[in-house]
């Protein structure tokens, strides 16, 4: 439009960034228009500064539109944080595969600095902490994921005691809201978290009952879910093994007779419970046993029977009497 076509009462505004002049009401409409409507590609979402309709220069300096500019700049910073956080997340997951758990924790911590509510980072952190056997802290991150999932109500109904006494430090962290397109991915992430939690139940407390109950909850919402069926089978095997442990513990006269080889396979030392000779692990051929009550290199006492120390040890002043504790 030319100046002659405007009414004498019309007002105009000049954009400082590029110098172009526009009629106020028209530019107001442009500035408040949803950018998604302006995008040529269907479904595209633009997070950028509004641009001059004439030359496409970014509009940064404008008293009239300062609030709009401020909001857009904040949105851009949030996107930058998400992108940078995603890079840290990728590095953390790569380190998990290498079993570099302490380094992975540092990467996931960087994600939390930018997006504290990242569910993927919470799961990664939980996996890293489990790798370090810091199960209590791992549960805090798993709890955060589950409480923001569709499984929360079922867990509260069927396993009200699942949340053990932990010092939860993330109660005030906000969850990152998602769109409908990510619902399926979120469901899988929640399932992965619950299955890891089921694994922790066994690894930390040899609690197969709770682990199996978690699997049943997942299968109730996802019948035939392959990973859950596999976990359930493993836990059932673990329950059978725990029953064997209980029987053998009674047969050898009490707790404190169980050990693990360097690769984590269990074995029993009879009599006083102190290793006096070496042998080979039937599962991996590693050296097991020991000499003079000292376990061979890489072997260690196991608490799978509920003992806190080997039966022969007098470290607590109850040598050989652990079965009475």
mmCIF file of C-alpha atoms in Angstrom:
data_model
loop_
_atom_site.group_PDB
_atom_site.id
_atom_site.type_symbol
_atom_site.label_atom_id
_atom_site.label_comp_id
_atom_site.label_asym_id
_atom_site.label_seq_id
_atom_site.Cartn_x
_atom_site.Cartn_y
_atom_site.Cartn_z
ATOM 1 C CA UNK A 1 0.000 0.000 0.000
ATOM 2 C CA UNK A 2 1.099 3.567 -0.664
ATOM 3 C CA UNK A 3 0.803 6.384 1.858
ATOM 4 C CA UNK A 4 -2.142 7.794 -0.094
ATOM 5 C CA UNK A 5 -4.117 4.613 0.597
ATOM 6 C CA UNK A 6 -3.902 4.960 4.392
ATOM 7 C CA UNK A 7 -6.362 6.964 6.472
ATOM 8 C CA UNK A 8 -5.146 10.132 8.138
ATOM 9 C CA UNK A 9 -5.903 8.542 11.509
ATOM 10 C CA UNK A 10 -3.671 5.534 10.865
ATOM 11 C CA UNK A 11 -0.558 5.206 12.988
ATOM 12 C CA UNK A 12 2.797 3.843 11.918
ATOM 13 C CA UNK A 13 5.782 2.218 13.580
ATOM 14 C CA UNK A 14 9.351 2.023 12.330
ATOM 15 C CA UNK A 15 11.478 -1.028 13.069
ATOM 16 C CA UNK A 16 14.817 0.106 14.468
ATOM 17 C CA UNK A 17 16.661 -2.995 13.245
ATOM 18 C CA UNK A 18 16.010 -2.463 9.538
ATOM 19 C CA UNK A 19 14.235 0.903 9.237
ATOM 20 C CA UNK A 20 11.084 -0.369 7.518
ATOM 21 C CA UNK A 21 7.825 1.369 8.408
ATOM 22 C CA UNK A 22 4.497 -0.423 8.911
ATOM 23 C CA UNK A 23 0.955 0.453 9.904
ATOM 24 C CA UNK A 24 0.589 -0.342 13.614
ATOM 25 C CA UNK A 25 -2.444 -2.656 13.576
ATOM 26 C CA UNK A 26 -1.047 -4.730 10.724
ATOM 27 C CA UNK A 27 2.338 -5.165 12.377
ATOM 28 C CA UNK A 28 0.674 -5.910 15.719
ATOM 29 C CA UNK A 29 -1.199 -8.758 14.045
ATOM 30 C CA UNK A 30 2.023 -10.008 12.488
ATOM 31 C CA UNK A 31 3.924 -9.919 15.774
ATOM 32 C CA UNK A 32 1.232 -11.859 17.626
ATOM 33 C CA UNK A 33 0.679 -14.407 14.875
ATOM 34 C CA UNK A 34 1.557 -18.033 15.671
ATOM 35 C CA UNK A 35 4.760 -18.912 13.824
ATOM 36 C CA UNK A 36 3.485 -22.440 13.237
ATOM 37 C CA UNK A 37 0.879 -20.945 10.911
ATOM 38 C CA UNK A 38 3.616 -19.166 8.994
ATOM 39 C CA UNK A 39 5.782 -22.237 8.451
ATOM 40 C CA UNK A 40 5.531 -23.719 4.962
ATOM 41 C CA UNK A 41 6.359 -27.235 6.128
ATOM 42 C CA UNK A 42 3.423 -28.994 7.857
ATOM 43 C CA UNK A 43 4.097 -29.713 11.509
ATOM 44 C CA UNK A 44 7.155 -27.473 11.613
ATOM 45 C CA UNK A 45 7.714 -25.510 14.791
ATOM 46 C CA UNK A 46 9.758 -22.326 14.629
ATOM 47 C CA UNK A 47 11.555 -21.039 17.693
ATOM 48 C CA UNK A 48 13.173 -17.856 16.488
ATOM 49 C CA UNK A 49 12.909 -14.098 16.692
ATOM 50 C CA UNK A 50 10.055 -12.486 14.808
ATOM 51 C CA UNK A 51 11.191 -11.040 11.501
ATOM 52 C CA UNK A 52 10.464 -7.934 9.502
ATOM 53 C CA UNK A 53 7.707 -8.822 6.993
ATOM 54 C CA UNK A 54 9.580 -6.888 4.307
ATOM 55 C CA UNK A 55 13.229 -7.932 4.587
ATOM 56 C CA UNK A 56 13.146 -10.826 7.101
ATOM 57 C CA UNK A 57 15.600 -9.112 9.431
ATOM 58 C CA UNK A 58 15.225 -10.333 13.050
ATOM 59 C CA UNK A 59 13.328 -7.868 15.230
ATOM 60 C CA UNK A 60 15.440 -7.325 18.336
ATOM 61 C CA UNK A 61 15.019 -3.641 19.203
ATOM 62 C CA UNK A 62 11.503 -2.373 19.684
ATOM 63 C CA UNK A 63 9.956 -0.740 22.719
ATOM 64 C CA UNK A 64 6.480 -1.569 21.464
ATOM 65 C CA UNK A 65 7.264 -5.277 21.069
ATOM 66 C CA UNK A 66 9.871 -5.652 23.812
ATOM 67 C CA UNK A 67 7.835 -8.255 25.723
ATOM 68 C CA UNK A 68 7.436 -10.413 22.619
ATOM 69 C CA UNK A 69 11.160 -10.148 21.895
ATOM 70 C CA UNK A 70 11.985 -11.030 25.506
ATOM 71 C CA UNK A 71 9.777 -14.128 25.457
ATOM 72 C CA UNK A 72 11.282 -15.286 22.158
ATOM 73 C CA UNK A 73 14.827 -14.855 23.446
ATOM 74 C CA UNK A 74 13.939 -16.933 26.508
ATOM 75 C CA UNK A 75 12.466 -19.648 24.285
ATOM 76 C CA UNK A 76 15.605 -19.677 22.149
ATOM 77 C CA UNK A 77 17.769 -20.093 25.259
ATOM 78 C CA UNK A 78 15.612 -23.012 26.393
ATOM 79 C CA UNK A 79 16.049 -24.689 23.018
ATOM 80 C CA UNK A 80 19.811 -24.166 23.239
ATOM 81 C CA UNK A 81 19.785 -25.835 26.653
ATOM 82 C CA UNK A 82 17.827 -28.778 25.272
ATOM 83 C CA UNK A 83 20.220 -29.205 22.354
ATOM 84 C CA UNK A 84 23.291 -28.982 24.577
ATOM 85 C CA UNK A 85 21.663 -31.288 27.119
ATOM 86 C CA UNK A 86 20.999 -33.818 24.365
ATOM 87 C CA UNK A 87 24.699 -33.833 23.494
ATOM 88 C CA UNK A 88 25.606 -34.543 27.119
ATOM 89 C CA UNK A 89 22.934 -37.252 27.170
ATOM 90 C CA UNK A 90 24.430 -38.965 24.121
ATOM 91 C CA UNK A 91 27.901 -38.879 25.646
ATOM 92 C CA UNK A 92 26.576 -40.262 28.917
ATOM 93 C CA UNK A 93 24.865 -43.187 27.181
ATOM 94 C CA UNK A 94 28.044 -43.976 25.236
ATOM 95 C CA UNK A 95 29.999 -44.055 28.492
ATOM 96 C CA UNK A 96 27.413 -46.423 29.977
ATOM 97 C CA UNK A 97 28.120 -48.897 27.189
ATOM 98 C CA UNK A 98 31.814 -48.685 28.070
ATOM 99 C CA UNK A 99 30.946 -49.183 31.769
ATOM 100 C CA UNK A 100 32.615 -45.853 32.561
ATOM 101 C CA UNK A 101 29.981 -45.168 35.192
ATOM 102 C CA UNK A 102 31.639 -42.322 37.074
ATOM 103 C CA UNK A 103 32.263 -40.386 33.866
ATOM 104 C CA UNK A 104 28.707 -41.086 32.719
ATOM 105 C CA UNK A 105 27.385 -39.607 35.958
ATOM 106 C CA UNK A 106 29.251 -36.378 35.206
ATOM 107 C CA UNK A 107 27.642 -36.168 31.762
ATOM 108 C CA UNK A 108 24.129 -36.805 33.084
ATOM 109 C CA UNK A 109 24.724 -34.213 35.800
ATOM 110 C CA UNK A 110 25.392 -31.684 33.040
ATOM 111 C CA UNK A 111 22.018 -32.563 31.521
ATOM 112 C CA UNK A 112 20.317 -31.849 34.852
ATOM 113 C CA UNK A 113 21.974 -28.426 34.963
ATOM 114 C CA UNK A 114 20.039 -27.569 31.810
ATOM 115 C CA UNK A 115 16.933 -29.773 31.908
ATOM 116 C CA UNK A 116 16.378 -31.226 35.413
ATOM 117 C CA UNK A 117 13.217 -32.983 34.274
ATOM 118 C CA UNK A 118 14.829 -35.036 31.490
ATOM 119 C CA UNK A 119 13.483 -38.562 31.966
ATOM 120 C CA UNK A 120 16.164 -40.029 29.696
ATOM 121 C CA UNK A 121 18.883 -38.484 31.857
ATOM 122 C CA UNK A 122 17.272 -39.815 35.038
ATOM 123 C CA UNK A 123 17.242 -43.326 33.578
ATOM 124 C CA UNK A 124 20.847 -42.980 32.447
ATOM 125 C CA UNK A 125 21.870 -41.750 35.886
ATOM 126 C CA UNK A 126 20.057 -44.678 37.521
ATOM 127 C CA UNK A 127 21.893 -47.143 35.271
ATOM 128 C CA UNK A 128 25.245 -45.555 36.068
ATOM 129 C CA UNK A 129 24.545 -45.634 39.809
ATOM 130 C CA UNK A 130 23.486 -49.277 39.570
ATOM 131 C CA UNK A 131 26.782 -49.953 37.830
ATOM 132 C CA UNK A 132 28.485 -48.526 40.921
ATOM 133 C CA UNK A 133 26.052 -50.458 43.166
ATOM 134 C CA UNK A 134 24.716 -47.236 44.618
ATOM 135 C CA UNK A 135 21.195 -48.626 44.542
ATOM 136 C CA UNK A 136 19.644 -46.183 46.982
ATOM 137 C CA UNK A 137 20.470 -43.149 44.833
ATOM 138 C CA UNK A 138 19.500 -45.065 41.693
ATOM 139 C CA UNK A 139 16.019 -45.619 43.110
ATOM 140 C CA UNK A 140 15.569 -41.869 43.566
ATOM 141 C CA UNK A 141 15.956 -41.374 39.824
ATOM 142 C CA UNK A 142 13.766 -44.365 38.971
ATOM 143 C CA UNK A 143 11.107 -43.066 41.332
ATOM 144 C CA UNK A 144 11.150 -39.696 39.565
ATOM 145 C CA UNK A 145 10.442 -41.388 36.226
ATOM 146 C CA UNK A 146 7.731 -43.705 37.535
ATOM 147 C CA UNK A 147 5.847 -40.978 39.386
ATOM 148 C CA UNK A 148 5.532 -39.088 36.087
ATOM 149 C CA UNK A 149 4.315 -42.140 34.190
ATOM 150 C CA UNK A 150 0.982 -43.876 33.683
ATOM 151 C CA UNK A 151 2.163 -46.622 36.054
ATOM 152 C CA UNK A 152 2.109 -44.426 39.133
ATOM 153 C CA UNK A 153 -1.457 -45.305 40.168
ATOM 154 C CA UNK A 154 -0.917 -49.055 39.698
ATOM 155 C CA UNK A 155 2.308 -48.972 41.704
ATOM 156 C CA UNK A 156 0.644 -47.059 44.532
ATOM 157 C CA UNK A 157 -2.296 -49.464 44.527
ATOM 158 C CA UNK A 158 -0.462 -52.786 44.307
ATOM 159 C CA UNK A 159 2.964 -51.986 45.743
ATOM 160 C CA UNK A 160 2.459 -49.167 48.252
ATOM 161 C CA UNK A 161 5.670 -50.120 50.071
ATOM 162 C CA UNK A 162 7.821 -50.055 46.946
ATOM 163 C CA UNK A 163 9.234 -46.629 47.749
ATOM 164 C CA UNK A 164 11.754 -47.494 50.416
ATOM 165 C CA UNK A 165 12.895 -44.861 52.875
ATOM 166 C CA UNK A 166 15.141 -42.721 50.736
ATOM 167 C CA UNK A 167 16.203 -39.117 50.984
ATOM 168 C CA UNK A 168 14.501 -37.940 47.812
ATOM 169 C CA UNK A 169 16.186 -34.773 46.621
ATOM 170 C CA UNK A 170 14.160 -34.234 43.451
ATOM 171 C CA UNK A 171 10.657 -33.665 44.764
ATOM 172 C CA UNK A 172 10.645 -30.082 43.476
ATOM 173 C CA UNK A 173 12.049 -30.862 40.034
ATOM 174 C CA UNK A 174 9.558 -30.237 37.250
ATOM 175 C CA UNK A 175 8.870 -32.882 34.649
ATOM 176 C CA UNK A 176 9.379 -31.851 31.021
ATOM 177 C CA UNK A 177 5.965 -32.028 29.374
ATOM 178 C CA UNK A 178 5.726 -34.005 26.151
ATOM 179 C CA UNK A 179 3.409 -34.075 23.186
ATOM 180 C CA UNK A 180 1.209 -36.998 22.183
ATOM 181 C CA UNK A 181 3.708 -38.205 19.585
ATOM 182 C CA UNK A 182 6.162 -39.179 22.314
ATOM 183 C CA UNK A 183 3.675 -41.162 24.427
ATOM 184 C CA UNK A 184 4.852 -44.535 23.119
ATOM 185 C CA UNK A 185 8.505 -43.671 23.716
ATOM 186 C CA UNK A 186 7.672 -42.486 27.235
ATOM 187 C CA UNK A 187 5.876 -45.760 27.925
ATOM 188 C CA UNK A 188 8.968 -47.739 26.911
ATOM 189 C CA UNK A 189 11.147 -45.475 29.041
ATOM 190 C CA UNK A 190 8.862 -46.042 32.032
ATOM 191 C CA UNK A 191 8.966 -49.800 31.416
ATOM 192 C CA UNK A 192 12.772 -49.743 31.244
ATOM 193 C CA UNK A 193 12.797 -47.872 34.548
ATOM 194 C CA UNK A 194 10.457 -50.353 36.215
ATOM 195 C CA UNK A 195 12.448 -53.324 34.947
ATOM 196 C CA UNK A 196 15.651 -51.758 36.240
ATOM 197 C CA UNK A 197 13.889 -51.229 39.558
ATOM 198 C CA UNK A 198 12.868 -54.895 39.576
ATOM 199 C CA UNK A 199 16.491 -55.814 38.958
ATOM 200 C CA UNK A 200 17.589 -53.542 41.818
ATOM 201 C CA UNK A 201 15.161 -55.329 44.136
ATOM 202 C CA UNK A 202 17.098 -58.518 43.531
ATOM 203 C CA UNK A 203 20.606 -57.080 43.274
ATOM 204 C CA UNK A 204 20.264 -54.949 46.408
ATOM 205 C CA UNK A 205 18.001 -57.021 48.632
ATOM 206 C CA UNK A 206 17.579 -60.349 46.831
ATOM 207 C CA UNK A 207 13.880 -59.505 46.777
ATOM 208 C CA UNK A 208 12.386 -61.508 43.919
ATOM 209 C CA UNK A 209 8.824 -61.134 45.215
ATOM 210 C CA UNK A 210 8.738 -57.372 44.657
ATOM 211 C CA UNK A 211 10.571 -57.673 41.349
ATOM 212 C CA UNK A 212 8.024 -60.184 40.063
ATOM 213 C CA UNK A 213 5.170 -57.949 41.246
ATOM 214 C CA UNK A 214 6.632 -55.075 39.217
ATOM 215 C CA UNK A 215 6.779 -57.316 36.148
ATOM 216 C CA UNK A 216 3.127 -58.262 36.615
ATOM 217 C CA UNK A 217 2.149 -54.583 36.730
ATOM 218 C CA UNK A 218 3.979 -53.915 33.457
ATOM 219 C CA UNK A 219 2.439 -56.981 31.808
ATOM 220 C CA UNK A 220 -1.021 -55.921 32.955
ATOM 221 C CA UNK A 221 -0.715 -52.826 30.763
ATOM 222 C CA UNK A 222 1.466 -54.447 28.092
ATOM 223 C CA UNK A 223 0.551 -58.144 27.664
ATOM 224 C CA UNK A 224 3.355 -60.186 26.137
ATOM 225 C CA UNK A 225 5.980 -57.435 26.471
ATOM 226 C CA UNK A 226 9.181 -59.287 25.542
ATOM 227 C CA UNK A 227 11.694 -57.581 27.844
ATOM 228 C CA UNK A 228 9.332 -57.879 30.796
ATOM 229 C CA UNK A 229 8.721 -61.570 30.141
ATOM 230 C CA UNK A 230 12.492 -62.110 30.058
ATOM 231 C CA UNK A 231 12.947 -60.222 33.324
ATOM 232 C CA UNK A 232 10.154 -62.233 34.919
ATOM 233 C CA UNK A 233 11.821 -65.476 33.842
ATOM 234 C CA UNK A 234 15.167 -64.319 35.254
ATOM 235 C CA UNK A 235 13.586 -63.321 38.553
ATOM 236 C CA UNK A 236 11.802 -66.656 38.810
ATOM 237 C CA UNK A 237 15.182 -68.333 38.328
ATOM 238 C CA UNK A 238 16.566 -66.000 40.985
ATOM 239 C CA UNK A 239 13.784 -67.012 43.354
ATOM 240 C CA UNK A 240 14.610 -70.672 42.809
ATOM 241 C CA UNK A 241 18.288 -69.925 43.404
ATOM 242 C CA UNK A 242 17.440 -68.046 46.603
ATOM 243 C CA UNK A 243 15.515 -71.083 47.810
ATOM 244 C CA UNK A 244 18.619 -73.188 47.116
ATOM 245 C CA UNK A 245 20.722 -70.657 49.035
ATOM 246 C CA UNK A 246 18.403 -70.911 52.030
ATOM 247 C CA UNK A 247 18.570 -74.728 52.024
ATOM 248 C CA UNK A 248 22.361 -74.851 51.688
ATOM 249 C CA UNK A 249 22.790 -72.154 54.325
ATOM 250 C CA UNK A 250 20.952 -74.353 56.787
ATOM 251 C CA UNK A 251 22.985 -77.398 55.739
ATOM 252 C CA UNK A 252 26.357 -75.706 56.338
ATOM 253 C CA UNK A 253 25.249 -74.514 59.764
ATOM 254 C CA UNK A 254 24.381 -70.869 59.224
ATOM 255 C CA UNK A 255 25.167 -67.736 57.295
ATOM 256 C CA UNK A 256 28.525 -66.433 56.133
ATOM 257 C CA UNK A 257 29.604 -69.363 53.932
ATOM 258 C CA UNK A 258 28.787 -67.850 50.543
ATOM 259 C CA UNK A 259 31.396 -66.293 48.253
ATOM 260 C CA UNK A 260 31.582 -64.929 44.711
ATOM 261 C CA UNK A 261 34.214 -65.654 42.094
ATOM 262 C CA UNK A 262 35.799 -62.749 40.138
ATOM 263 C CA UNK A 263 32.953 -62.991 37.605
ATOM 264 C CA UNK A 264 30.157 -62.970 40.169
ATOM 265 C CA UNK A 265 29.337 -66.687 40.322
ATOM 266 C CA UNK A 266 28.363 -67.950 43.766
ATOM 267 C CA UNK A 267 29.899 -70.851 45.672
ATOM 268 C CA UNK A 268 29.900 -72.198 49.235
ATOM 269 C CA UNK A 269 32.794 -72.801 51.608
ATOM 270 C CA UNK A 270 31.969 -75.473 54.183
ATOM 271 C CA UNK A 271 33.152 -76.192 57.721
ATOM 272 C CA UNK A 272 34.192 -72.898 59.361
ATOM 273 C CA UNK A 273 33.390 -70.849 56.271
ATOM 274 C CA UNK A 274 36.972 -69.751 55.644
ATOM 275 C CA UNK A 275 38.585 -70.760 52.311
ATOM 276 C CA UNK A 276 41.523 -73.135 52.799
ATOM 277 C CA UNK A 277 42.122 -74.416 49.256
ATOM 278 C CA UNK A 278 41.789 -73.224 45.685
ATOM 279 C CA UNK A 279 39.733 -74.665 42.871
ATOM 280 C CA UNK A 280 38.149 -73.648 39.553
ATOM 281 C CA UNK A 281 34.754 -72.031 39.064
ATOM 282 C CA UNK A 282 32.574 -74.510 37.114
ATOM 283 C CA UNK A 283 30.895 -71.623 35.268
ATOM 284 C CA UNK A 284 33.861 -69.535 34.103
ATOM 285 C CA UNK A 285 36.980 -71.483 35.125
ATOM 286 C CA UNK A 286 38.251 -68.616 37.298
ATOM 287 C CA UNK A 287 40.178 -69.381 40.476
ATOM 288 C CA UNK A 288 37.888 -69.772 43.505
ATOM 289 C CA UNK A 289 38.459 -70.515 47.167
ATOM 290 C CA UNK A 290 41.675 -69.381 48.799
ATOM 291 C CA UNK A 291 44.227 -70.207 51.467
ATOM 292 C CA UNK A 292 44.515 -69.631 55.207
ATOM 293 C CA UNK A 293 41.022 -68.134 55.366
ATOM 294 C CA UNK A 294 42.000 -65.574 52.726
ATOM 295 C CA UNK A 295 39.912 -65.566 49.521
ATOM 296 C CA UNK A 296 41.845 -65.810 46.257
ATOM 297 C CA UNK A 297 42.330 -62.598 44.299
ATOM 298 C CA UNK A 298 39.041 -61.287 42.923
ATOM 299 C CA UNK A 299 36.946 -63.495 45.210
ATOM 300 C CA UNK A 300 34.803 -61.952 47.915
ATOM 301 C CA UNK A 301 32.284 -62.758 50.620
ATOM 302 C CA UNK A 302 28.647 -62.615 49.464
ATOM 303 C CA UNK A 303 25.741 -61.340 51.512
ATOM 304 C CA UNK A 304 23.209 -63.333 49.497
ATOM 305 C CA UNK A 305 22.377 -65.308 52.646
ATOM 306 C CA UNK A 306 21.907 -62.135 54.681
ATOM 307 C CA UNK A 307 25.316 -62.265 56.360
ATOM 308 C CA UNK A 308 27.427 -59.186 56.913
ATOM 309 C CA UNK A 309 30.787 -60.992 57.102
ATOM 310 C CA UNK A 310 32.288 -64.474 56.606
ATOM 311 C CA UNK A 311 31.339 -67.019 59.265
ATOM 312 C CA UNK A 312 34.943 -67.551 60.327
ATOM 313 C CA UNK A 313 35.686 -63.850 60.762
ATOM 314 C CA UNK A 314 36.126 -62.417 64.229
ATOM 315 C CA UNK A 315 36.004 -58.855 62.920
ATOM 316 C CA UNK A 316 32.774 -58.239 64.801
ATOM 317 C CA UNK A 317 33.563 -60.370 67.826
ATOM 318 C CA UNK A 318 31.084 -63.073 66.805
ATOM 319 C CA UNK A 319 33.395 -65.460 64.940
ATOM 320 C CA UNK A 320 31.542 -68.483 63.674
ATOM 321 C CA UNK A 321 28.300 -67.357 65.334
ATOM 322 C CA UNK A 322 26.729 -65.440 62.457
ATOM 323 C CA UNK A 323 23.895 -67.966 62.293
ATOM 324 C CA UNK A 324 22.718 -66.721 65.679
ATOM 325 C CA UNK A 325 22.354 -63.087 64.553
#
